Coordinates of N, CA and C in Angstrom, one line a residue:
Chain A
E21 N -13.1 17.3 -0.2 CA -11.9 16.6 0.4 C -11.6 15.5 -0.6
A22 N -10.2 15.5 -0.9 CA -9.7 14.5 -1.8 C -9.9 13.1 -1.1
Q23 N -10.4 12.1 -1.8 CA -10.6 10.7 -1.1 C -10.7 9.7 -2.1
V24 N -10.5 8.4 -1.5 CA -10.9 7.3 -2.1 C -11.9 6.4 -1.2
T25 N -13.0 6.1 -1.8 CA -13.9 5.3 -1.0 C -14.3 4.0 -1.4
Q26 N -14.6 3.1 -0.6 CA -14.9 1.7 -0.9 C -16.1 1.3 -0.3
N27 N -16.7 0.4 -1.0 CA -18.0 -0.2 -0.2 C -18.2 -1.5 -0.8
P28 N -18.6 -2.4 0.1 CA -18.8 -2.2 1.6 C -17.6 -2.3 2.4
R29 N -17.8 -1.9 3.6 CA -16.5 -1.9 4.5 C -16.3 -3.3 5.1
Y30 N -17.2 -3.9 5.3 CA -17.2 -5.3 5.7 C -18.3 -6.1 5.1
L31 N -18.0 -7.3 4.8 CA -18.7 -8.3 4.1 C -18.4 -9.8 4.4
I32 N -19.5 -10.5 4.7 CA -19.4 -12.0 5.0 C -20.2 -12.6 3.9
T33 N -19.7 -13.6 3.3 CA -20.3 -14.0 2.3 C -19.9 -15.7 2.3
V34 N -20.6 -16.4 1.3 CA -20.3 -17.8 1.2 C -19.7 -18.3 0.0
T35 N -18.9 -19.4 0.0 CA -18.1 -19.8 -1.1 C -19.1 -19.8 -2.4
G36 N -18.6 -19.2 -3.6 CA -19.0 -19.3 -4.7 C -20.3 -18.2 -4.9
K37 N -20.6 -17.5 -4.2 CA -21.5 -16.3 -4.2 C -20.7 -15.0 -4.9
K38 N -21.0 -14.8 -6.0 CA -20.3 -13.7 -6.8 C -20.6 -12.4 -6.0
L39 N -19.6 -11.5 -5.9 CA -19.6 -10.3 -5.1 C -18.7 -9.3 -5.9
T40 N -19.2 -8.0 -5.7 CA -18.4 -6.9 -6.2 C -18.1 -5.9 -5.0
V41 N -17.0 -5.3 -4.9 CA -16.4 -4.3 -4.1 C -16.1 -3.1 -4.9
T42 N -16.8 -2.1 -4.6 CA -16.7 -0.9 -5.3 C -15.7 0.0 -4.8
C43 N -15.0 1.0 -5.7 CA -14.1 1.8 -5.3 C -14.2 3.1 -6.3
S44 N -14.3 4.2 -5.7 CA -14.3 5.4 -6.3 C -13.3 6.5 -5.7
Q45 N -12.7 7.4 -6.6 CA -11.8 8.4 -6.1 C -12.2 9.6 -7.0
N46 N -12.0 10.8 -6.2 CA -12.5 12.2 -6.8 C -11.4 13.0 -7.0
M47 N -10.2 12.4 -7.2 CA -9.0 13.2 -7.5 C -8.5 13.3 -9.0
N48 N -9.4 12.8 -9.7 CA -9.1 12.8 -11.2 C -7.8 12.0 -11.6
H49 N -7.6 11.0 -10.8 CA -6.3 10.2 -10.9 C -6.5 9.2 -12.2
E50 N -5.4 9.0 -13.0 CA -5.7 8.1 -14.2 C -5.5 6.6 -13.6
Y51 N -4.4 6.4 -12.6 CA -4.0 5.4 -12.2 C -4.8 4.8 -10.9
M52 N -5.2 3.6 -10.9 CA -5.9 2.9 -9.6 C -5.6 1.6 -9.5
S53 N -5.6 1.1 -8.3 CA -5.0 -0.2 -7.9 C -5.9 -1.0 -6.9
W54 N -5.8 -2.2 -6.8 CA -6.3 -3.0 -5.8 C -5.3 -3.9 -5.1
Y55 N -5.3 -3.8 -3.7 CA -4.4 -4.7 -3.1 C -5.2 -5.6 -1.9
R56 N -4.5 -6.7 -1.7 CA -5.1 -7.4 -0.4 C -3.9 -7.4 0.6
Q57 N -4.4 -7.2 1.9 CA -3.4 -7.4 2.9 C -3.7 -8.5 3.8
D58 N -2.6 -9.4 4.0 CA -2.8 -10.5 4.9 C -1.7 -10.5 5.9
P59 N -1.9 -11.1 7.1 CA -0.9 -11.1 8.0 C 0.4 -11.9 7.7
G60 N 1.6 -11.2 8.0 CA 2.7 -11.9 7.6 C 3.0 -11.8 6.0
L61 N 2.1 -11.3 5.4 CA 2.4 -11.2 3.7 C 2.4 -9.8 3.3
G62 N 1.9 -9.0 4.1 CA 1.8 -7.6 3.8 C 0.8 -7.2 2.8
L63 N 0.9 -6.1 2.0 CA 0.1 -5.8 1.0 C 0.6 -6.3 -0.3
R64 N -0.3 -7.0 -1.0 CA 0.0 -7.5 -2.2 C -1.0 -6.9 -3.4
Q65 N -0.4 -6.6 -4.6 CA -1.2 -6.0 -5.6 C -1.9 -7.0 -6.3
I66 N -3.2 -6.8 -6.6 CA -4.2 -7.9 -7.5 C -4.1 -7.4 -8.9
Y67 N -4.6 -6.2 -9.2 CA -4.8 -5.6 -10.3 C -4.4 -4.1 -10.3
Y68 N -4.0 -3.5 -11.4 CA -4.0 -2.2 -11.5 C -4.5 -1.5 -12.9
S69 N -4.8 -0.5 -12.9 CA -5.4 0.3 -14.2 C -4.6 1.7 -14.2
M70 N -4.1 1.9 -15.6 CA -3.4 3.0 -16.0 C -4.4 4.0 -16.5
N71 N -5.6 3.6 -16.9 CA -6.5 4.6 -17.5 C -7.8 3.8 -17.8
V72 N -8.8 4.5 -18.3 CA -10.1 3.8 -18.6 C -9.7 2.8 -19.7
E73 N -10.3 1.6 -19.4 CA -10.2 0.5 -20.4 C -8.9 -0.3 -20.4
V74 N -8.0 0.3 -19.5 CA -6.5 -0.3 -19.5 C -6.3 -0.8 -18.1
T75 N -6.2 -2.1 -18.2 CA -5.9 -2.8 -16.7 C -4.6 -3.9 -17.0
D76 N -4.1 -4.2 -15.9 CA -3.1 -5.2 -16.0 C -3.0 -5.9 -14.6
K77 N -2.4 -7.2 -14.6 CA -2.4 -7.8 -13.6 C -1.2 -7.5 -12.6
G78 N -1.5 -7.6 -11.2 CA -0.5 -7.4 -10.4 C 0.1 -8.9 -9.8
D79 N 0.5 -8.9 -8.5 CA 1.3 -10.2 -8.2 C 0.2 -11.3 -7.9
V80 N -1.0 -11.0 -7.6 CA -1.9 -12.1 -7.0 C -3.3 -12.0 -7.9
P81 N -3.3 -12.0 -9.0 CA -4.8 -11.8 -9.7 C -5.5 -12.9 -9.9
E82 N -5.2 -14.0 -9.5 CA -6.0 -15.3 -9.7 C -7.4 -15.2 -8.8
G83 N -8.4 -15.5 -9.4 CA -9.6 -15.5 -8.7 C -10.4 -14.0 -8.6
Y84 N -9.9 -13.2 -9.4 CA -10.4 -11.6 -9.3 C -10.5 -11.2 -10.6
K85 N -11.4 -10.2 -10.7 CA -11.6 -9.5 -12.1 C -11.8 -8.0 -11.8
V86 N -11.4 -7.2 -12.7 CA -11.6 -5.8 -12.5 C -12.2 -5.2 -13.8
S87 N -12.7 -4.0 -13.7 CA -13.0 -3.2 -15.0 C -12.8 -1.8 -14.7
R88 N -12.6 -1.0 -15.7 CA -12.4 0.4 -15.5 C -13.1 1.2 -16.7
K89 N -14.4 1.3 -16.5 CA -15.2 2.0 -17.5 C -15.3 3.5 -17.4
E90 N -15.0 4.0 -16.3 CA -15.0 5.3 -16.0 C -13.7 5.6 -15.3
K91 N -13.3 6.8 -15.3 CA -11.9 7.3 -14.6 C -12.1 7.1 -13.1
R92 N -13.3 7.6 -12.4 CA -13.2 7.6 -11.1 C -13.5 6.2 -10.5
N93 N -14.1 5.3 -11.1 CA -14.5 4.0 -10.4 C -13.5 2.8 -10.9
F94 N -13.4 2.0 -10.0 CA -12.5 0.7 -10.3 C -13.0 -0.5 -9.5
P95 N -14.1 -1.1 -9.9 CA -14.7 -2.3 -9.0 C -13.8 -3.5 -9.1
L96 N -13.8 -4.1 -7.9 CA -13.2 -5.5 -7.8 C -14.2 -6.5 -7.8
I97 N -14.2 -7.5 -8.7 CA -15.1 -8.6 -8.8 C -14.6 -9.9 -8.4
L98 N -15.3 -10.6 -7.5 CA -15.0 -12.1 -7.2 C -15.9 -12.8 -7.8
E99 N -15.8 -13.7 -8.8 CA -16.9 -14.2 -9.5 C -17.4 -15.5 -8.7
S100 N -16.3 -16.1 -8.0 CA -16.8 -17.3 -7.3 C -15.9 -17.4 -6.0
P101 N -16.0 -16.7 -4.9 CA -15.1 -16.4 -3.8 C -14.9 -17.7 -3.2
S102 N -13.7 -17.9 -2.7 CA -13.3 -19.1 -2.0 C -12.8 -18.6 -0.7
P103 N -12.6 -19.4 0.4 CA -12.1 -19.0 1.8 C -10.8 -18.5 1.7
N104 N -10.1 -18.9 0.9 CA -8.6 -18.1 0.7 C -8.7 -16.9 0.2
Q105 N -9.7 -16.2 -0.1 CA -9.8 -14.8 -0.5 C -10.3 -14.1 0.6
T106 N -10.5 -14.7 1.8 CA -10.7 -14.0 3.1 C -9.6 -13.2 3.4
S107 N -9.8 -11.8 3.5 CA -8.8 -10.8 3.5 C -9.1 -9.3 3.7
L108 N -8.2 -8.4 3.9 CA -8.6 -7.1 3.9 C -8.1 -6.5 2.7
Y109 N -9.0 -5.8 2.0 CA -8.8 -5.3 0.6 C -8.7 -3.8 0.6
F110 N -7.8 -3.3 -0.1 CA -7.6 -1.8 -0.1 C -7.6 -1.5 -1.7
C111 N -8.2 -0.3 -2.1 CA -8.2 0.3 -3.2 C -7.4 1.5 -3.3
A112 N -6.7 1.9 -4.2 CA -5.8 3.2 -4.2 C -5.8 3.8 -5.5
S113 N -5.5 5.2 -5.3 CA -5.4 5.9 -6.6 C -4.1 6.5 -6.6
L114 N -3.5 6.9 -7.6 CA -2.3 7.4 -7.8 C -2.1 8.6 -8.6
N115 N -1.4 9.7 -8.0 CA -1.0 10.8 -8.7 C 0.1 10.5 -9.6
G116 N 0.0 10.4 -11.0 CA 0.9 9.8 -12.0 C 2.3 10.6 -11.9
S117 N 2.1 11.9 -11.7 CA 3.4 12.6 -11.9 C 4.3 12.5 -10.5
S118 N 3.8 12.1 -9.4 CA 4.4 12.0 -8.2 C 4.6 10.6 -7.7
Y119 N 3.9 9.7 -8.3 CA 3.9 8.3 -7.7 C 3.3 8.3 -6.1
E120 N 2.5 9.3 -5.8 CA 1.9 9.2 -4.4 C 0.6 8.3 -4.5
Q121 N 0.7 7.5 -3.8 CA -0.8 6.6 -3.8 C -1.5 7.0 -2.6
Y122 N -2.8 7.0 -2.9 CA -3.8 7.4 -1.9 C -4.8 6.3 -1.5
F123 N -5.0 5.7 -0.4 CA -5.7 4.4 -0.3 C -7.0 4.8 0.4
G124 N -7.9 3.8 0.0 CA -9.1 3.9 0.7 C -9.1 3.2 2.1
P125 N -10.3 3.3 2.8 CA -10.5 2.8 4.1 C -10.4 1.4 4.4
G126 N -10.4 0.5 3.2 CA -10.3 -1.0 3.3 C -11.8 -1.6 3.4
T127 N -11.8 -2.9 2.9 CA -12.9 -3.6 3.0 C -12.5 -5.1 3.6
R128 N -13.1 -5.4 4.7 CA -12.9 -6.7 5.3 C -13.8 -7.7 4.8
L129 N -13.2 -8.8 4.1 CA -14.1 -9.8 3.4 C -13.8 -11.1 4.1
T130 N -14.9 -11.6 4.4 CA -14.8 -13.1 5.0 C -15.7 -14.0 4.0
V131 N -14.9 -15.1 3.6 CA -15.9 -16.1 2.7 C -15.7 -17.4 3.5
T132 N -16.9 -17.9 3.9 CA -17.1 -19.1 4.8 C -17.5 -20.2 3.8
Chain U
Q30 N 13.7 -15.9 -2.0 CA 13.9 -14.5 -1.4 C 12.9 -13.7 -1.8
K31 N 12.3 -12.9 -0.8 CA 11.3 -11.9 -1.2 C 12.0 -10.7 -1.9
E32 N 11.4 -10.0 -2.8 CA 12.0 -8.8 -3.4 C 12.2 -7.7 -2.4
V33 N 11.3 -7.6 -1.1 CA 11.5 -6.5 -0.3 C 11.4 -7.2 0.9
E34 N 12.3 -7.1 2.0 CA 12.5 -7.6 3.3 C 12.3 -6.6 4.4
Q35 N 11.4 -6.6 5.3 CA 11.2 -5.7 6.3 C 11.0 -6.5 7.6
D36 N 11.6 -6.1 8.8 CA 11.5 -6.8 10.0 C 10.0 -6.5 10.6
P37 N 9.3 -7.6 11.0 CA 7.8 -7.1 11.3 C 7.8 -6.5 12.8
G38 N 8.9 -6.6 13.6 CA 8.8 -6.1 14.9 C 8.1 -7.0 15.8
P39 N 7.5 -6.6 16.8 CA 7.1 -5.2 17.2 C 8.4 -4.6 17.7
L40 N 8.5 -3.2 17.6 CA 9.5 -2.4 18.1 C 9.0 -1.3 19.1
S41 N 9.3 -1.6 20.3 CA 8.9 -0.6 21.4 C 9.9 0.2 21.9
V42 N 9.7 1.6 21.8 CA 10.7 2.5 22.3 C 9.9 3.6 23.4
P43 N 10.7 4.2 24.0 CA 10.2 5.3 25.0 C 9.9 6.6 24.1
E44 N 8.9 7.3 24.6 CA 8.7 8.5 24.0 C 9.8 9.5 24.1
G45 N 10.0 10.1 22.8 CA 11.3 11.1 22.6 C 12.5 10.3 22.0
A46 N 12.4 9.1 21.9 CA 13.6 8.3 21.3 C 13.5 8.5 19.8
I47 N 14.7 8.3 19.2 CA 14.8 8.1 17.8 C 14.6 6.8 17.2
V48 N 13.8 6.7 16.3 CA 13.4 5.3 15.8 C 14.1 5.2 14.4
S49 N 14.6 4.0 14.2 CA 15.2 3.7 12.8 C 14.2 2.4 12.3
L50 N 13.8 2.6 11.2 CA 13.0 1.5 10.6 C 13.7 1.3 9.2
N51 N 13.8 0.0 8.7 CA 14.7 -0.3 7.6 C 13.9 -1.4 6.6
C52 N 14.4 -1.3 5.5 CA 14.0 -2.3 4.4 C 15.2 -2.6 3.5
T53 N 15.3 -4.0 3.1 CA 16.2 -4.2 2.1 C 15.5 -4.8 1.0
Y54 N 16.2 -4.7 -0.1 CA 15.4 -5.1 -1.3 C 16.6 -5.8 -2.4
S55 N 15.9 -6.6 -3.4 CA 17.0 -7.2 -4.1 C 16.9 -6.8 -5.6
N56 N 15.7 -6.1 -6.0 CA 15.5 -5.6 -7.4 C 16.4 -4.4 -7.7
S57 N 17.5 -4.4 -8.5 CA 18.2 -3.1 -8.6 C 17.5 -2.0 -9.5
A58 N 16.3 -2.6 -10.0 CA 15.5 -1.7 -11.1 C 14.6 -0.6 -10.2
F59 N 14.3 -0.8 -8.9 CA 13.6 0.0 -8.1 C 14.2 1.3 -8.2
Q60 N 13.3 2.4 -8.5 CA 13.9 3.7 -8.2 C 13.0 4.6 -7.4
Y61 N 11.9 4.3 -7.2 CA 10.8 4.9 -6.2 C 10.7 4.3 -5.0
F62 N 10.9 5.0 -3.9 CA 10.9 4.4 -2.7 C 9.9 5.2 -1.8
M63 N 9.1 4.5 -1.0 CA 8.1 5.2 -0.3 C 8.1 4.5 1.2
W64 N 7.7 5.3 2.2 CA 7.2 5.0 3.4 C 5.8 5.3 3.7
Y65 N 4.9 4.3 4.2 CA 3.7 4.4 4.5 C 3.3 4.2 6.0
R66 N 2.4 5.0 6.6 CA 2.2 4.8 8.0 C 0.7 4.2 8.0
Q67 N 0.4 3.1 8.7 CA -0.9 2.4 8.7 C -1.4 2.4 10.3
Y68 N -2.4 3.1 10.5 CA -2.9 2.9 11.9 C -3.9 1.8 11.9
S69 N -4.2 1.2 13.1 CA -5.2 -0.1 13.0 C -6.4 0.4 12.5
R70 N -6.9 -0.5 11.7 CA -8.2 -0.6 11.0 C -8.3 0.7 10.1
K71 N -7.2 1.2 9.5 CA -7.2 2.2 8.7 C -6.3 1.8 7.2
G72 N -6.5 2.7 6.2 CA -5.7 2.4 5.2 C -4.3 3.0 5.3
P73 N -3.4 2.5 4.6 CA -1.8 3.3 4.6 C -2.1 4.8 4.1
E74 N -1.2 5.7 4.8 CA -1.0 6.8 4.3 C 0.4 7.2 3.9
L75 N 0.5 8.0 2.9 CA 1.9 8.2 2.5 C 2.7 9.1 3.4
L76 N 3.9 8.7 3.9 CA 4.6 9.6 4.8 C 5.7 10.3 4.0
M77 N 6.4 9.4 3.3 CA 7.8 9.9 2.6 C 7.9 9.3 1.2
Y78 N 8.4 9.9 0.3 CA 8.6 9.4 -1.0 C 9.9 10.0 -1.5
T79 N 10.7 9.0 -2.0 CA 12.1 9.5 -2.5 C 12.3 9.0 -3.8
Y80 N 13.0 9.6 -4.9 CA 13.2 9.0 -6.2 C 15.0 8.8 -6.1
S81 N 15.1 7.6 -6.4 CA 16.6 7.2 -6.5 C 17.2 7.3 -5.2
S82 N 18.4 7.6 -5.0 CA 19.3 7.6 -4.0 C 19.2 9.2 -3.0
G83 N 19.7 8.9 -1.8 CA 19.8 10.3 -1.1 C 18.8 10.3 0.2
N84 N 18.8 11.5 0.6 CA 18.1 11.7 1.9 C 16.9 12.7 1.5
K85 N 15.9 12.6 2.4 CA 14.6 13.5 2.2 C 14.2 13.7 3.6
E86 N 14.0 14.9 4.0 CA 13.6 15.3 5.4 C 12.1 16.0 5.4
D87 N 11.4 15.7 6.4 CA 10.0 16.3 6.4 C 9.7 16.3 7.8
G88 N 10.0 17.5 8.6 CA 9.7 17.5 9.9 C 10.5 16.5 10.7
R89 N 9.9 15.7 11.5 CA 10.6 14.7 12.4 C 11.0 13.5 11.7
F90 N 10.6 13.4 10.3 CA 11.0 12.2 9.6 C 12.0 12.4 8.6
T91 N 12.9 11.4 8.5 CA 13.9 11.4 7.5 C 13.9 10.0 6.8
A92 N 13.9 10.2 5.3 CA 14.1 8.9 4.7 C 15.3 9.0 4.0
Q93 N 16.0 7.7 3.9 CA 17.4 7.5 3.3 C 17.1 6.4 2.4
V94 N 18.0 6.6 1.3 CA 18.1 5.4 0.3 C 19.6 5.2 0.0
D95 N 20.0 4.0 0.1 CA 21.2 3.7 -0.3 C 21.2 2.5 -1.3
K96 N 21.3 2.9 -2.6 CA 20.9 2.1 -3.7 C 22.2 1.0 -3.6
S97 N 23.5 1.4 -3.5 CA 24.5 0.5 -3.5 C 24.4 -0.6 -2.7
S98 N 23.7 -0.5 -1.4 CA 23.6 -1.4 -0.5 C 22.0 -2.2 -0.7
K99 N 21.3 -1.6 -1.4 CA 19.9 -2.0 -1.6 C 19.2 -1.9 -0.2
Y100 N 19.2 -0.8 0.4 CA 18.8 -0.6 1.8 C 18.2 0.8 1.9
I101 N 17.0 0.9 2.6 CA 16.3 2.1 2.8 C 16.0 2.4 4.2
S102 N 15.8 3.5 4.7 CA 15.6 3.7 6.1 C 14.6 5.0 6.3
L103 N 14.1 4.8 7.3 CA 13.1 5.8 7.8 C 13.5 6.1 9.3
F104 N 13.8 7.4 9.6 CA 14.3 7.7 11.0 C 13.1 8.8 11.5
I105 N 12.7 8.5 12.7 CA 11.6 9.4 13.2 C 12.4 9.8 14.6
R106 N 12.5 11.2 14.5 CA 13.0 11.8 15.8 C 12.0 12.3 16.7
D107 N 12.3 12.4 18.0 CA 11.4 12.8 19.0 C 10.1 12.1 19.0
S108 N 10.1 10.9 18.9 CA 8.9 9.9 18.8 C 7.9 10.3 19.6
Q109 N 6.7 10.1 19.4 CA 5.4 10.4 20.1 C 4.6 9.2 20.1
P110 N 3.8 9.0 21.3 CA 2.8 8.0 21.3 C 2.0 7.8 20.0
S111 N 1.7 9.1 19.4 CA 0.8 9.1 18.3 C 1.6 8.4 17.0
D112 N 2.7 8.2 17.1 CA 3.6 7.5 16.1 C 3.4 6.1 16.0
S113 N 2.7 5.6 17.2 CA 2.6 4.2 17.2 C 1.5 3.6 16.1
A114 N 2.1 2.9 15.1 CA 1.6 2.4 14.2 C 2.4 1.5 13.4
T115 N 1.7 0.7 12.3 CA 2.7 -0.1 11.4 C 3.2 0.8 10.3
Y116 N 4.6 0.7 10.0 CA 5.2 1.4 8.9 C 5.6 0.4 7.9
L117 N 5.1 0.7 6.7 CA 5.2 -0.1 5.6 C 6.3 0.6 4.4
C118 N 7.3 -0.1 4.0 CA 8.1 0.4 2.9 C 7.5 0.0 1.6
A119 N 7.7 0.6 0.4 CA 7.2 0.4 -0.9 C 8.2 0.7 -1.9
M120 N 8.1 0.0 -3.0 CA 9.1 0.4 -4.0 C 8.5 0.1 -5.4
S121 N 9.2 1.1 -6.5 CA 8.5 0.6 -7.8 C 9.4 1.0 -8.8
T122 N 9.3 0.6 -9.9 CA 10.2 0.7 -11.1 C 9.7 1.8 -12.0
P123 N 10.5 2.7 -12.6 CA 10.0 3.7 -13.5 C 9.3 3.2 -14.8
G124 N 8.2 3.7 -15.2 CA 7.5 3.3 -16.3 C 6.4 2.1 -16.0
T125 N 6.4 1.6 -14.7 CA 5.4 0.7 -14.3 C 4.6 1.2 -13.2
Y126 N 3.6 0.6 -13.0 CA 2.7 1.1 -11.8 C 2.6 -0.2 -10.9
K127 N 3.5 -1.1 -11.0 CA 3.6 -2.2 -10.0 C 4.2 -1.7 -8.6
Y128 N 3.8 -2.0 -7.6 CA 4.3 -1.6 -6.3 C 4.5 -2.9 -5.5
I129 N 5.7 -3.0 -4.8 CA 6.1 -4.1 -4.1 C 6.2 -3.5 -2.6
F130 N 5.5 -4.1 -1.6 CA 5.4 -3.5 -0.3 C 6.2 -4.7 0.7
G131 N 6.8 -4.0 1.7 CA 7.4 -4.9 2.7 C 6.1 -5.3 3.6
T132 N 6.4 -6.1 4.5 CA 5.3 -6.8 5.3 C 5.0 -5.9 6.4
G133 N 5.8 -4.8 6.7 CA 5.5 -3.7 7.8 C 6.2 -4.0 9.0
T134 N 6.5 -2.9 9.8 CA 7.1 -3.1 11.0 C 6.2 -2.4 12.0
R135 N 5.7 -3.0 13.0 CA 4.8 -2.4 14.0 C 5.7 -1.7 15.0
L136 N 5.5 -0.4 15.4 CA 6.2 0.4 16.2 C 5.1 0.7 17.3
K137 N 5.7 0.7 18.4 CA 5.0 1.3 19.6 C 5.6 2.1 20.4
V138 N 5.3 3.4 20.8 CA 6.0 4.4 21.4 C 5.3 4.7 22.8
L139 N 6.2 4.3 23.8 CA 5.5 4.2 25.1 C 5.7 5.7 25.8
A140 N 4.5 6.1 26.3 CA 4.4 7.5 27.1 C 5.2 7.3 28.4

């Protein structure tokens, strides 16, 4: 089954404690992306990757890092999380020929 | 002004009604237009995808793009309670992989 998986699905942490949210896709897509979703603000793109070792900033990259060392994986790293990063995070992968994005189930992060 | 504007709703309609959902945008470079459906506690799923202007139909769903007015629409015919969800429009420019989403419209179809 074609899918995008994220882990963990729920995470509560404290300010300043580094964390990583993993994302993996099994569709051999070159493009992957991270979004955060907040009430009233909708989905906003954090980072995206066009291929292995190729990443670029989206609209809200501050406070986040990404890496793309393998085609199937695209982890999101918060080096020093702050309460304003409390949000619902989605990973997505894209069929580059059709621009169809497939989203993961989401990770709800709370930073206290 | 936001690049993409979408009325957040909520929009409540009786079962069987025709639903019209809309987005306006300001960036004339957008060429790819998408509609996503998001159920509570789930990730968005792609409903419709349109390149440039025109109409596209898929079952009970029709997507329209009017580039001259910078306006896109999603019509749902014979709406069902299972259509109750948040609908998000999204747009992108050729050659980039940057997507701009609307804030979503919450739809409730009453049985």
